[in-house]
C-alpha positions as a Markdown table, in Angstrom:
| # | Residue | x | y | z |
|---|---|---|---|---|
| 1 | Unk | 0.0 | 0.0 | 0.0 |
| 2 | Unk | 2.8 | 2.4 | 0.9 |
| 3 | Unk | 4.4 | 1.8 | -2.5 |
| 4 | Unk | 1.1 | 2.5 | -4.4 |
| 5 | Unk | 0.6 | 5.6 | -2.3 |
| 6 | Unk | 4.1 | 6.8 | -3.2 |
| 7 | Unk | 3.5 | 6.1 | -6.9 |
| 8 | Unk | 0.3 | 8.1 | -6.9 |
| 9 | Unk | 2.1 | 11.0 | -5.2 |
| 10 | Unk | 4.9 | 10.8 | -7.8 |
| 11 | Unk | 2.4 | 10.8 | -10.6 |
| 12 | Unk | 0.7 | 13.8 | -9.2 |
| 13 | Unk | 4.0 | 15.7 | -9.2 |
| 14 | Unk | 4.9 | 14.6 | -12.7 |
| 15 | Unk | 1.4 | 15.1 | -14.2 |
| 16 | Unk | 1.6 | 19.0 | -14.6 |
| 17 | Unk | 4.9 | 18.8 | -16.4 |
| 18 | Unk | 3.5 | 16.0 | -18.7 |
| 19 | Unk | 0.4 | 18.1 | -19.4 |
| 20 | Unk | 2.4 | 21.2 | -20.3 |
| 21 | Unk | 4.6 | 19.1 | -22.7 |
| 22 | Unk | 1.5 | 17.6 | -24.3 |
| 23 | Unk | -0.3 | 20.8 | -24.7 |
| 24 | Unk | 2.5 | 23.1 | -25.8 |
| 25 | Unk | 4.8 | 20.6 | -27.5 |
| 26 | Unk | 3.2 | 17.4 | -28.6 |
| 27 | Unk | -0.2 | 18.8 | -29.7 |
| 28 | Unk | 1.4 | 21.6 | -31.9 |
| 29 | Unk | 3.8 | 19.0 | -33.4 |
| 30 | Unk | 1.0 | 16.7 | -34.3 |
| 31 | Unk | -1.1 | 19.6 | -35.7 |
| 32 | Unk | 1.8 | 20.8 | -37.7 |
| 33 | Unk | 2.4 | 17.3 | -39.1 |
| 34 | Unk | -1.3 | 17.1 | -40.2 |
| 35 | Unk | -1.2 | 20.6 | -41.6 |
| 36 | Unk | 1.8 | 19.8 | -43.8 |
| 37 | Unk | -0.5 | 17.6 | -45.9 |
| 38 | Unk | -2.9 | 20.4 | -46.7 |
| 39 | Unk | -3.0 | 23.6 | -48.8 |
| 40 | Unk | -4.9 | 26.8 | -48.2 |
| 41 | Unk | -4.7 | 30.0 | -46.2 |
| 42 | Unk | -5.3 | 28.5 | -42.8 |
| 43 | Unk | -8.6 | 30.3 | -42.4 |
| 44 | Unk | -10.8 | 27.2 | -42.8 |
| 45 | Unk | -10.2 | 26.6 | -46.4 |
| 46 | Unk | -7.5 | 23.9 | -46.0 |
| 47 | Unk | -7.6 | 21.1 | -48.6 |
| 48 | Unk | -5.8 | 17.8 | -48.3 |
| 49 | Unk | -3.1 | 17.5 | -50.9 |
| 50 | Unk | -1.1 | 14.5 | -49.7 |
| 51 | Unk | 2.6 | 14.8 | -50.3 |
| 52 | Unk | 2.4 | 17.7 | -52.7 |
| 53 | Unk | 4.1 | 20.1 | -50.3 |
| 54 | Unk | 7.0 | 17.8 | -49.7 |
| 55 | Unk | 7.3 | 17.3 | -53.5 |
| 56 | Unk | 7.4 | 21.0 | -54.0 |
| 57 | Unk | 10.3 | 21.3 | -51.5 |
| 58 | Unk | 12.5 | 19.2 | -53.9 |
| 59 | Unk | 12.3 | 21.9 | -56.5 |
| 60 | Unk | 12.2 | 25.0 | -54.3 |
| 61 | Unk | 15.4 | 27.0 | -54.8 |
| 62 | Unk | 14.8 | 29.1 | -51.7 |
| 63 | Unk | 14.5 | 25.9 | -49.6 |
| 64 | Unk | 17.7 | 24.5 | -51.1 |
| 65 | Unk | 19.6 | 27.7 | -50.4 |
| 66 | Unk | 18.4 | 27.6 | -46.8 |
| 67 | Unk | 19.7 | 24.0 | -46.5 |
| 68 | Unk | 23.1 | 25.0 | -48.0 |
| 69 | Unk | 23.3 | 28.0 | -45.5 |
| 70 | Unk | 22.5 | 25.6 | -42.7 |
| 71 | Unk | 25.3 | 23.2 | -43.8 |
| 72 | Unk | 27.7 | 26.2 | -43.9 |
| 73 | Unk | 26.6 | 27.2 | -40.4 |
| 74 | Unk | 27.0 | 23.6 | -39.1 |
| 75 | Unk | 30.5 | 23.5 | -40.6 |
| 76 | Unk | 31.5 | 26.4 | -38.3 |
| 77 | Unk | 30.3 | 24.6 | -35.1 |
| 78 | Unk | 33.9 | 23.6 | -34.0 |
| 79 | Unk | 34.6 | 27.3 | -33.6 |
| 80 | Unk | 31.5 | 27.7 | -31.5 |
| 81 | Unk | 32.8 | 25.1 | -29.1 |
| 82 | Unk | 36.6 | 25.5 | -29.2 |
| 83 | Unk | 36.7 | 29.3 | -28.9 |
| 84 | Unk | 34.7 | 29.4 | -25.6 |
| 85 | Unk | 36.8 | 26.5 | -24.3 |
| 86 | Unk | 40.0 | 28.3 | -25.1 |
| 87 | Unk | 38.8 | 31.5 | -23.4 |
| 88 | Unk | 37.6 | 29.5 | -20.4 |
| 89 | Unk | 41.0 | 27.9 | -20.1 |
| 90 | Unk | 42.7 | 31.3 | -20.2 |
| 91 | Unk | 40.5 | 32.7 | -17.5 |
| 92 | Unk | 40.8 | 29.5 | -15.4 |
| 93 | Unk | 44.6 | 29.8 | -15.5 |
| 94 | Unk | 44.3 | 33.2 | -13.8 |
| 95 | Unk | 45.0 | 35.8 | -16.5 |
| 96 | Unk | 44.9 | 39.4 | -15.2 |
| 97 | Unk | 41.4 | 40.7 | -15.2 |
| 98 | Unk | 39.8 | 37.3 | -15.5 |
| 99 | Unk | 36.6 | 38.3 | -13.6 |
| 100 | Unk | 36.2 | 41.3 | -15.9 |
| 101 | Unk | 36.6 | 39.2 | -19.0 |
| 102 | Unk | 34.0 | 36.7 | -17.7 |
| 103 | Unk | 31.5 | 39.5 | -17.3 |
| 104 | Unk | 32.3 | 41.0 | -20.7 |
| 105 | Unk | 32.0 | 37.7 | -22.5 |
| 106 | Unk | 28.6 | 37.0 | -20.8 |
| 107 | Unk | 27.1 | 40.4 | -21.3 |
| 108 | Unk | 25.9 | 39.9 | -24.9 |
| 109 | Unk | 23.9 | 36.8 | -23.7 |
| 110 | Unk | 21.5 | 39.1 | -21.8 |
| 111 | Unk | 20.7 | 41.2 | -24.8 |
| 112 | Unk | 17.8 | 40.5 | -27.1 |
| 113 | Unk | 18.3 | 39.5 | -30.7 |
| 114 | Unk | 16.6 | 42.7 | -31.8 |
| 115 | Unk | 19.1 | 44.9 | -29.8 |
| 116 | Unk | 22.0 | 42.9 | -31.1 |
| 117 | Unk | 20.8 | 43.1 | -34.7 |
| 118 | Unk | 20.1 | 46.8 | -34.5 |
| 119 | Unk | 23.6 | 47.5 | -33.1 |
| 120 | Unk | 25.4 | 45.5 | -35.7 |
| 121 | Unk | 23.2 | 46.9 | -38.5 |
| 122 | Unk | 24.6 | 50.3 | -37.6 |
| 123 | Unk | 28.1 | 48.9 | -37.5 |
| 124 | Unk | 28.1 | 46.8 | -40.6 |
| 125 | Unk | 25.9 | 48.6 | -43.1 |
| 126 | Unk | 27.7 | 50.3 | -46.1 |
| 127 | Unk | 27.7 | 53.8 | -44.5 |
| 128 | Unk | 28.2 | 52.3 | -41.0 |
| 129 | Unk | 30.9 | 52.8 | -38.4 |
| 130 | Unk | 33.1 | 49.8 | -39.6 |
| 131 | Unk | 33.4 | 51.2 | -43.1 |
| 132 | Unk | 34.0 | 54.7 | -41.7 |
| 133 | Unk | 36.9 | 53.3 | -39.7 |
| 134 | Unk | 38.3 | 51.5 | -42.8 |
| 135 | Unk | 38.0 | 54.6 | -44.9 |
| 136 | Unk | 39.9 | 56.6 | -42.3 |
| 137 | Unk | 43.0 | 54.4 | -42.8 |
| 138 | Unk | 42.7 | 54.3 | -46.6 |
| 139 | Unk | 40.9 | 51.0 | -47.0 |
| 140 | Unk | 38.0 | 50.7 | -49.5 |
| 141 | Unk | 34.6 | 50.2 | -47.9 |
| 142 | Unk | 32.9 | 46.8 | -48.1 |
| 143 | Unk | 29.2 | 46.2 | -48.5 |
| 144 | Unk | 29.2 | 43.7 | -45.6 |
| 145 | Unk | 25.5 | 43.0 | -45.6 |
| 146 | Unk | 24.9 | 43.5 | -49.3 |
| 147 | Unk | 27.0 | 40.6 | -50.6 |
| 148 | Unk | 26.1 | 37.0 | -50.1 |
| 149 | Unk | 29.4 | 35.6 | -48.8 |
| 150 | Unk | 30.1 | 38.5 | -46.4 |
| 151 | Unk | 26.5 | 38.8 | -45.2 |
| 152 | Unk | 26.4 | 35.1 | -44.1 |
| 153 | Unk | 29.8 | 35.4 | -42.5 |
| 154 | Unk | 28.7 | 38.5 | -40.6 |
| 155 | Unk | 25.5 | 36.8 | -39.5 |
| 156 | Unk | 27.5 | 33.8 | -38.1 |
| 157 | Unk | 30.0 | 36.0 | -36.5 |
| 158 | Unk | 27.4 | 38.2 | -34.8 |
| 159 | Unk | 25.5 | 35.2 | -33.5 |
| 160 | Unk | 28.7 | 33.7 | -32.2 |
| 161 | Unk | 29.6 | 37.0 | -30.4 |
| 162 | Unk | 26.1 | 37.1 | -28.9 |
| 163 | Unk | 26.0 | 33.5 | -27.6 |
| 164 | Unk | 29.5 | 32.2 | -26.8 |
| 165 | Unk | 29.6 | 33.8 | -23.3 |
| 166 | Unk | 27.2 | 31.2 | -22.0 |
| 167 | Unk | 29.4 | 28.4 | -23.2 |
| 168 | Unk | 32.4 | 30.1 | -21.5 |
| 169 | Unk | 30.6 | 30.0 | -18.2 |
| 170 | Unk | 29.6 | 26.3 | -18.7 |
| 171 | Unk | 33.2 | 25.5 | -19.4 |
| 172 | Unk | 34.4 | 27.5 | -16.4 |
| 173 | Unk | 32.1 | 25.5 | -14.2 |
| 174 | Unk | 33.3 | 22.2 | -15.8 |
| 175 | Unk | 37.0 | 23.2 | -15.2 |
| 176 | Unk | 36.3 | 23.8 | -11.5 |
| 177 | Unk | 35.2 | 20.2 | -11.1 |
| 178 | Unk | 38.3 | 18.6 | -12.5 |
| 179 | Unk | 40.1 | 16.7 | -9.8 |
| 180 | Unk | 43.1 | 18.7 | -8.5 |
| 181 | Unk | 44.6 | 15.4 | -7.1 |
| 182 | Unk | 44.6 | 14.0 | -10.7 |
| 183 | Unk | 46.3 | 17.1 | -12.0 |
| 184 | Unk | 48.9 | 17.1 | -9.2 |
| 185 | Unk | 49.6 | 13.4 | -9.8 |
| 186 | Unk | 50.3 | 14.0 | -13.5 |
| 187 | Unk | 52.5 | 16.9 | -12.5 |
| 188 | Unk | 54.5 | 14.8 | -10.1 |
| 189 | Unk | 54.9 | 12.2 | -12.9 |
| 190 | Unk | 56.7 | 14.8 | -14.9 |
| 191 | Unk | 53.9 | 15.8 | -17.3 |
| 192 | Unk | 54.3 | 19.2 | -18.9 |
| 193 | Unk | 51.4 | 21.8 | -18.7 |
| 194 | Unk | 50.4 | 21.0 | -22.3 |
| 195 | Unk | 50.3 | 17.3 | -21.6 |
| 196 | Unk | 48.3 | 17.8 | -18.5 |
| 197 | Unk | 45.7 | 19.8 | -20.4 |
| 198 | Unk | 45.6 | 17.3 | -23.3 |
| 199 | Unk | 45.7 | 14.0 | -21.4 |
| 200 | Unk | 44.1 | 14.9 | -18.1 |
| 201 | Unk | 41.9 | 17.9 | -18.1 |
| 202 | Unk | 40.3 | 17.7 | -21.6 |
| 203 | Unk | 39.3 | 14.0 | -21.2 |
| 204 | Unk | 37.7 | 14.9 | -17.8 |
| 205 | Unk | 35.9 | 17.7 | -19.7 |
| 206 | Unk | 34.6 | 15.5 | -22.4 |
| 207 | Unk | 31.0 | 15.3 | -21.1 |
| 208 | Unk | 30.9 | 19.1 | -20.9 |
| 209 | Unk | 32.3 | 19.4 | -24.4 |
| 210 | Unk | 29.6 | 17.1 | -25.8 |
| 211 | Unk | 26.8 | 18.8 | -23.9 |
| 212 | Unk | 27.9 | 22.2 | -25.2 |
| 213 | Unk | 28.2 | 20.8 | -28.8 |
| 214 | Unk | 24.6 | 19.4 | -28.6 |
| 215 | Unk | 23.1 | 22.6 | -27.1 |
| 216 | Unk | 25.0 | 24.8 | -29.5 |
| 217 | Unk | 23.8 | 22.8 | -32.5 |
| 218 | Unk | 20.2 | 23.0 | -31.5 |
| 219 | Unk | 20.6 | 26.7 | -30.6 |
| 220 | Unk | 22.1 | 27.8 | -34.0 |
| 221 | Unk | 19.3 | 25.9 | -35.9 |
| 222 | Unk | 16.4 | 27.3 | -33.9 |
| 223 | Unk | 17.3 | 30.6 | -32.3 |
| 224 | Unk | 18.6 | 32.9 | -35.1 |
| 225 | Unk | 15.3 | 34.1 | -36.5 |
| 226 | Unk | 15.3 | 37.4 | -34.6 |
| 227 | Unk | 18.8 | 38.3 | -35.6 |
| 228 | Unk | 18.2 | 37.4 | -39.3 |
| 229 | Unk | 15.0 | 39.5 | -39.3 |
| 230 | Unk | 16.7 | 42.6 | -38.0 |
| 231 | Unk | 20.1 | 42.3 | -39.5 |
| 232 | Unk | 19.7 | 41.0 | -43.0 |
| 233 | Unk | 16.0 | 40.0 | -43.5 |
| 234 | Unk | 17.3 | 36.8 | -45.1 |
| 235 | Unk | 19.1 | 38.7 | -47.9 |
| 236 | Unk | 20.6 | 39.6 | -50.1 |
| 237 | Unk | 18.4 | 37.3 | -52.0 |
| 238 | Unk | 18.4 | 34.1 | -49.9 |
| 239 | Unk | 22.1 | 34.4 | -48.9 |
| 240 | Unk | 21.3 | 34.5 | -45.1 |
| 241 | Unk | 17.9 | 32.6 | -45.2 |
| 242 | Unk | 17.8 | 29.6 | -42.8 |
| 243 | Unk | 14.8 | 27.1 | -42.7 |
| 244 | Unk | 13.3 | 28.8 | -39.6 |
| 245 | Unk | 13.2 | 32.2 | -41.4 |
| 246 | Unk | 11.8 | 30.6 | -44.5 |
| 247 | Unk | 9.0 | 29.0 | -42.4 |
| 248 | Unk | 8.0 | 32.5 | -41.3 |
| 249 | Unk | 8.2 | 33.8 | -44.8 |
| 250 | Unk | 5.9 | 31.1 | -46.1 |
| 251 | Unk | 3.5 | 31.4 | -43.2 |
| 252 | Unk | 3.6 | 35.1 | -42.5 |
| 253 | Unk | 4.1 | 36.7 | -46.0 |
| 254 | Unk | 3.0 | 34.0 | -48.5 |
| 255 | Unk | 0.1 | 32.8 | -46.3 |
| 256 | Unk | 0.9 | 29.2 | -47.1 |
| 257 | Unk | 0.6 | 27.4 | -43.7 |
| 258 | Unk | 0.7 | 23.9 | -45.1 |
| 259 | Unk | 3.9 | 24.5 | -47.0 |
| 260 | Unk | 5.4 | 26.2 | -44.0 |
| 261 | Unk | 4.4 | 23.2 | -41.9 |
| 262 | Unk | 6.1 | 20.9 | -44.4 |
| 263 | Unk | 9.4 | 22.9 | -44.0 |
| 264 | Unk | 8.9 | 22.7 | -40.2 |
| 265 | Unk | 8.6 | 18.9 | -40.3 |
| 266 | Unk | 11.8 | 18.6 | -42.4 |
| 267 | Unk | 13.6 | 20.8 | -40.0 |
| 268 | Unk | 12.3 | 18.8 | -37.1 |
| 269 | Unk | 13.4 | 15.5 | -38.5 |
| 270 | Unk | 16.8 | 16.9 | -39.4 |
| 271 | Unk | 17.3 | 18.3 | -35.9 |
| 272 | Unk | 16.1 | 15.1 | -34.3 |
| 273 | Unk | 18.4 | 13.0 | -36.4 |
| 274 | Unk | 21.4 | 15.2 | -35.7 |
| 275 | Unk | 20.6 | 15.2 | -31.9 |
| 276 | Unk | 20.2 | 11.5 | -31.9 |
| 277 | Unk | 23.6 | 11.0 | -33.6 |
| 278 | Unk | 25.3 | 13.3 | -31.1 |
| 279 | Unk | 23.6 | 11.7 | -28.1 |
| 280 | Unk | 24.7 | 8.2 | -29.4 |
| 281 | Unk | 28.2 | 9.4 | -29.6 |
| 282 | Unk | 28.0 | 10.9 | -26.1 |
| 283 | Unk | 26.7 | 7.6 | -24.7 |
| 284 | Unk | 29.3 | 5.6 | -26.5 |
| 285 | Unk | 32.1 | 7.8 | -25.1 |
| 286 | Unk | 30.6 | 7.6 | -21.6 |
| 287 | Unk | 30.6 | 3.8 | -21.7 |
| 288 | Unk | 34.1 | 3.6 | -23.2 |
């Protein structure tokens, strides 16, 4: 009886969380999946079209461009992980002004995407402060946000600047948990500082590294809409369009909720697959 009573109490505590997930996560996901098989304006005139929306994605140049931009973004992920780790190591080693650097690195994380986008729009536009500084030293101005290659690079750099401070703090917390006895034992065995970091500290930090990699991957794929909207509006052309921004374009401007839902499902499946692979790698390393 006692066990049953404890089970009922546990269920009562868990039930609100399950209800919230079902209402705000599972139901919208199921509704989006069903919507992806329809066409119409979402105002009651939806018509079942089967896989037509998914077939249309195979020939949609804007969708293809958004996938290419996503792959380019994912290719830069090692920078998103290793740069915060390097900075965390430097602070952990006690560089002068370490506390100040920690605060400065974290500060952008408390700013909204709209504020960050507005600031860098002023800095990076053709008549902005960056080009003014270049002209003052005799360097020709660059249309940073008006050219495809530079616009995407600027978008990635700004998002990295805005978010890497949180990773720095996570790595700082991880470094503080590394066994000092293990480090001292390696030092007594004659290991050099570089060897200690490579063979002792970094292996101990592997779960933290993997966690940051997973969280960063999900973040860059789902949290850049505000910055894109303010900084580049997806342009020039589709040079900085990512799937999440294209979803808004199709839903908000083109009024095609079924097509937008199809893009959402493709993005969801891609993210779920990528997260699954990363988690499998993490589990395999943990059991190694």
